[in-house]
Coordinates of C-alpha atoms in Angstrom, one line a residue:
M15 CA -122.5 -30.7 -231.7
I16 CA -120.0 -29.9 -229.0
R17 CA -120.9 -31.2 -225.5
D18 CA -119.7 -29.5 -222.3
K19 CA -117.8 -32.3 -220.6
S20 CA -117.3 -30.2 -217.5
A21 CA -120.9 -30.7 -216.6
K22 CA -120.3 -34.4 -216.0
T23 CA -117.0 -34.0 -214.2
P24 CA -117.5 -33.4 -210.5
A25 CA -115.7 -30.5 -208.9
K26 CA -112.6 -31.2 -206.8
D27 CA -114.4 -30.1 -203.6
A28 CA -117.7 -31.9 -204.3
P29 CA -118.4 -34.9 -202.0
N30 CA -118.0 -38.4 -203.4
K31 CA -121.5 -40.1 -203.3
D32 CA -120.1 -43.6 -203.2
A33 CA -117.8 -42.7 -200.3
A34 CA -120.6 -41.1 -198.5
K35 CA -122.8 -44.2 -198.9
K36 CA -120.0 -46.4 -197.5
A37 CA -119.4 -44.0 -194.5
A38 CA -123.1 -43.9 -193.7
P39 CA -124.6 -46.7 -191.5
A40 CA -126.9 -49.1 -193.2
K41 CA -129.8 -48.3 -190.9
A42 CA -130.2 -45.4 -188.5
G43 CA -131.0 -47.2 -185.4
K44 CA -132.4 -45.7 -182.2
A45 CA -129.8 -43.5 -180.4
P46 CA -129.1 -44.5 -176.8
A47 CA -131.4 -42.6 -174.5
T48 CA -129.4 -40.1 -172.6
K49 CA -131.0 -37.8 -170.1
V50 CA -130.5 -34.1 -170.9
S51 CA -131.1 -31.7 -168.0
A52 CA -131.4 -28.0 -168.1
G53 CA -131.0 -27.7 -164.3
K54 CA -128.0 -26.6 -162.3
S55 CA -126.5 -30.0 -162.3
A56 CA -126.4 -30.0 -166.1
G57 CA -124.2 -26.9 -166.3
K58 CA -124.6 -25.4 -169.7
K59 CA -127.9 -25.9 -171.6
G60 CA -127.8 -28.9 -173.9
I61 CA -125.1 -30.9 -172.1
A62 CA -126.1 -34.5 -171.6
V63 CA -126.1 -35.7 -168.0
A64 CA -126.3 -39.4 -167.2
S65 CA -129.1 -40.5 -165.0
P66 CA -128.4 -42.4 -161.7
T67 CA -128.5 -46.2 -162.0
F68 CA -129.2 -49.2 -159.9
R69 CA -125.8 -50.7 -160.8
R70 CA -124.2 -50.5 -157.4
E71 CA -127.2 -52.0 -155.7
R72 CA -127.4 -54.9 -158.1
A73 CA -123.7 -55.6 -157.6
L74 CA -124.4 -56.0 -153.9
I75 CA -127.4 -58.2 -154.5
K76 CA -125.3 -60.5 -156.6
R77 CA -123.0 -60.9 -153.7
G78 CA -125.9 -61.7 -151.4
V79 CA -126.0 -58.4 -149.7
W80 CA -129.6 -57.2 -149.2
P81 CA -131.4 -55.0 -148.2
V82 CA -129.5 -52.0 -149.6
A83 CA -130.6 -48.4 -148.7
G84 CA -129.8 -45.0 -150.1
C85 CA -130.2 -41.9 -147.9
D86 CA -130.0 -38.1 -148.5
E87 CA -131.1 -34.9 -146.9
A88 CA -132.6 -31.6 -148.0
G89 CA -132.3 -28.2 -146.3
R90 CA -128.6 -27.7 -145.3
G91 CA -128.4 -24.2 -146.9
P92 CA -131.6 -22.4 -145.9
L93 CA -131.9 -19.8 -143.2
A94 CA -135.1 -21.2 -141.8
G95 CA -136.8 -24.6 -141.3
P96 CA -135.5 -28.0 -140.5
V97 CA -133.1 -30.4 -142.2
V98 CA -135.1 -33.4 -143.5
A99 CA -133.4 -36.7 -144.1
A100 CA -134.8 -39.7 -146.0
A101 CA -133.8 -43.3 -146.4
V102 CA -135.1 -45.6 -149.2
I103 CA -134.8 -49.3 -150.0
L104 CA -136.0 -49.7 -153.6
D105 CA -137.7 -52.9 -154.7
P106 CA -135.6 -54.2 -157.5
D107 CA -138.7 -55.5 -159.3
R108 CA -140.8 -52.4 -158.9
I109 CA -138.5 -49.4 -159.5
P110 CA -140.5 -46.3 -160.7
R111 CA -139.4 -44.8 -164.0
G112 CA -137.9 -41.4 -164.0
I113 CA -136.1 -41.3 -160.7
D114 CA -133.3 -38.7 -160.8
D115 CA -131.5 -36.2 -158.6
S116 CA -134.3 -34.1 -157.1
K117 CA -132.5 -30.9 -158.3
R118 CA -132.9 -32.0 -161.9
L119 CA -136.7 -32.5 -161.6
T120 CA -139.6 -30.1 -161.6
A121 CA -141.8 -29.8 -158.5
E122 CA -144.6 -31.7 -160.4
E123 CA -142.2 -34.5 -161.3
R124 CA -141.0 -34.8 -157.7
E125 CA -144.5 -35.0 -156.4
R126 CA -145.4 -37.7 -158.9
L127 CA -142.3 -39.8 -158.1
F128 CA -142.7 -39.2 -154.4
D129 CA -146.1 -41.1 -154.5
K130 CA -144.6 -43.9 -156.6
I131 CA -141.6 -44.3 -154.4
C132 CA -143.7 -44.4 -151.2
A133 CA -146.0 -47.0 -152.8
T134 CA -143.3 -49.4 -154.0
A135 CA -140.3 -49.0 -151.7
Q136 CA -139.5 -49.0 -148.0
V137 CA -139.2 -45.3 -146.9
S138 CA -138.4 -43.5 -143.7
V139 CA -137.9 -39.8 -142.8
A140 CA -136.2 -38.0 -139.9
V141 CA -136.2 -34.3 -139.1
A142 CA -133.6 -32.1 -137.4
S143 CA -135.2 -29.0 -136.0
P144 CA -133.7 -25.5 -136.1
S145 CA -133.0 -25.7 -132.4
R146 CA -130.9 -28.9 -132.9
I147 CA -129.1 -27.1 -135.8
D148 CA -128.3 -24.2 -133.5
R149 CA -127.1 -26.5 -130.8
D150 CA -125.0 -29.0 -132.8
N151 CA -124.2 -27.1 -136.1
I152 CA -125.7 -27.9 -139.5
L153 CA -123.3 -30.7 -140.4
R154 CA -123.8 -32.7 -137.2
A155 CA -127.6 -32.1 -137.3
S156 CA -127.7 -33.4 -140.8
L157 CA -125.7 -36.5 -140.0
W158 CA -127.9 -37.1 -137.0
A159 CA -131.0 -37.0 -139.1
L160 CA -129.6 -39.3 -141.8
K161 CA -128.7 -41.9 -139.2
R162 CA -132.1 -41.6 -137.6
A163 CA -133.7 -42.2 -141.0
V164 CA -131.7 -45.3 -141.6
V165 CA -132.5 -46.7 -138.2
A166 CA -136.2 -46.0 -138.7
L167 CA -136.5 -48.1 -141.9
P168 CA -139.0 -51.0 -141.6
E169 CA -136.3 -53.5 -142.5
A170 CA -132.7 -53.0 -141.3
P171 CA -130.4 -52.6 -144.3
R172 CA -127.1 -54.5 -144.6
H173 CA -125.5 -51.7 -146.7
V174 CA -126.2 -48.0 -146.9
F175 CA -125.2 -45.5 -149.6
V176 CA -125.2 -41.9 -148.4
D177 CA -124.7 -38.7 -150.4
G178 CA -121.7 -36.7 -149.6
R179 CA -118.3 -37.2 -148.0
D180 CA -119.3 -38.3 -144.5
R181 CA -120.1 -41.9 -143.6
L182 CA -122.8 -42.6 -141.0
D183 CA -122.2 -44.4 -137.7
T184 CA -124.7 -47.2 -138.6
P185 CA -124.7 -50.9 -137.5
C186 CA -124.3 -51.9 -141.2
N187 CA -121.7 -51.0 -143.8
C188 CA -122.0 -47.4 -145.0
E189 CA -120.5 -46.0 -148.2
A190 CA -120.3 -42.3 -148.8
V191 CA -120.7 -41.3 -152.5
I192 CA -119.9 -37.7 -153.5
G193 CA -122.6 -36.5 -155.9
G194 CA -124.4 -39.7 -155.0
D195 CA -127.9 -38.3 -155.8
G196 CA -126.8 -38.2 -159.5
I197 CA -125.1 -41.6 -159.5
V198 CA -126.9 -44.1 -157.2
L199 CA -130.6 -44.6 -157.8
S200 CA -131.4 -45.3 -154.2
I201 CA -129.8 -42.0 -153.1
A202 CA -131.7 -40.2 -155.9
A203 CA -135.0 -41.7 -154.6
A204 CA -134.1 -40.6 -151.1
S205 CA -133.3 -37.1 -152.3
I206 CA -136.8 -36.8 -153.9
V207 CA -138.5 -38.0 -150.7
A208 CA -136.5 -35.6 -148.5
K209 CA -137.1 -32.6 -150.8
V210 CA -140.8 -33.1 -151.2
T211 CA -141.3 -33.7 -147.5
R212 CA -139.3 -30.6 -146.6
D213 CA -141.1 -28.4 -149.2
R214 CA -144.5 -29.5 -147.7
L215 CA -143.3 -28.6 -144.2
M216 CA -142.2 -25.2 -145.3
C217 CA -145.6 -24.6 -147.0
A218 CA -147.2 -25.5 -143.7
L219 CA -144.9 -23.1 -141.8
A220 CA -145.8 -20.3 -144.3
Q221 CA -149.4 -20.4 -142.9
D222 CA -148.1 -19.9 -139.4
C223 CA -145.6 -17.2 -140.4
P224 CA -147.2 -15.0 -143.1
G225 CA -145.1 -12.4 -144.8
Y226 CA -141.8 -14.4 -145.1
G227 CA -142.7 -16.3 -148.3
F228 CA -141.7 -19.7 -147.0
E229 CA -144.0 -21.3 -149.5
Q230 CA -142.0 -19.7 -152.4
H231 CA -138.3 -19.9 -151.4
K232 CA -138.6 -22.7 -148.8
G233 CA -136.4 -20.7 -146.3
Y234 CA -133.4 -20.1 -148.6
G235 CA -131.6 -16.7 -148.4
V236 CA -133.1 -15.1 -151.5
P237 CA -133.5 -11.3 -151.6
E238 CA -137.2 -11.5 -150.7
H239 CA -136.4 -13.6 -147.6
L240 CA -133.6 -11.2 -146.5
D241 CA -135.9 -8.3 -147.0
A242 CA -138.6 -9.9 -144.8
L243 CA -136.0 -10.7 -142.1
N244 CA -134.9 -7.1 -142.1
R245 CA -138.5 -5.8 -141.8
L246 CA -140.1 -8.4 -139.5
G247 CA -137.2 -10.0 -137.7
P248 CA -136.6 -13.7 -137.2
T249 CA -139.1 -16.3 -136.2
V250 CA -138.6 -19.4 -134.0
H251 CA -138.2 -21.4 -137.2
H252 CA -135.0 -19.4 -138.2
R253 CA -131.6 -20.7 -137.5
R254 CA -130.2 -18.3 -134.9
F255 CA -126.5 -18.4 -135.7
F256 CA -126.7 -18.2 -139.5
A257 CA -125.3 -14.7 -140.3
P258 CA -128.4 -13.0 -141.8
V259 CA -130.6 -14.3 -139.0
A260 CA -128.1 -13.2 -136.3
A261 CA -128.0 -9.7 -137.8
A262 CA -131.8 -9.5 -137.9
R263 CA -131.9 -10.7 -134.3
A264 CA -129.5 -8.1 -133.2
K265 CA -131.7 -5.4 -134.8
H266 CA -135.1 -6.6 -133.7
M267 CA -134.3 -8.4 -130.4
P268 CA -131.0 -7.0 -129.1
W269 CA -131.7 -8.4 -125.6
T270 CA -131.3 -11.9 -127.0
V271 CA -127.8 -11.2 -128.2
E272 CA -125.2 -12.2 -125.5
P273 CA -122.5 -9.6 -125.1
V274 CA -119.0 -10.6 -126.1
Q275 CA -116.6 -10.9 -123.2
D276 CA -113.3 -9.2 -123.5
L277 CA -111.1 -12.2 -123.0
F278 CA -107.8 -10.3 -123.3
G279 CA -108.8 -7.9 -120.5
V280 CA -109.9 -10.8 -118.2
T281 CA -106.7 -12.8 -118.9
E282 CA -104.5 -9.8 -118.1
V283 CA -106.3 -9.3 -114.7
Q284 CA -106.1 -13.0 -113.9
V285 CA -102.4 -13.0 -114.7
Q286 CA -101.8 -9.9 -112.4
V287 CA -103.7 -11.5 -109.5
E288 CA -101.9 -14.8 -109.9
A289 CA -98.5 -13.0 -109.9
S290 CA -99.3 -11.1 -106.8
V291 CA -100.4 -14.2 -105.0
E292 CA -97.2 -15.9 -105.9
V293 CA -95.2 -12.9 -104.6
D294 CA -97.1 -12.9 -101.3
A295 CA -96.6 -16.6 -100.9
A296 CA -92.8 -16.2 -101.5
A297 CA -92.6 -13.4 -98.9
N298 CA -94.3 -15.5 -96.3
L299 CA -91.8 -18.2 -96.8

């Protein structure tokens, strides 16, 4: 009887079972937990995004620096409503689970974490109104509100982390961290408090100003909001000098728009007058 020896001989491309066993780990342990976010900060779907940590705060605690606060604001970009800033000093022994950049969380997650942060940490909030934004500009108004939030904390911090490029003029050390709400846990907690507080304020404004949809878009320049501005005109809660609001104001309330002075014409007249005065003075001499 002739046996087919090729049946026992593995093909050249077939995987070697012994090699595969050696390459495979003895036990498939638990993979390290990595937060995956489908929000804007995550970029493409499925990309792992590291959650903020308490590492920087703990490093300061080891050096004897405490309390340490994080602060952040919400509402720089909208066309209406205030800028809300928050400052948070987390309790190292009672840090709520799930704190992350507010933009990576759902509204339900933010609300749940807001209650836990307020119950376990020292929290303060400051608001810069639309009129202050109109007067000072959005950057200065935001920095003003952030500083007010830090000063309003129940316990004065010895070190402050702030989200962004600009440091605050605070009595204690202040460290600006670009993208801090996704890096420093205290800043992430402040971003949640600021976002939830502002969202609640905009929902309250929606009851006083029906038709604008503040409860939906929170004052941002989405098409529905721009359409309402075009139809109804701006409210007292809109930021006067933001371009879409200024255009709506010119359409619905043109008497509130100050005419632009022709500086070139005025300068020319002033130069002619000054020249004639100098000529007259020289003639009298």
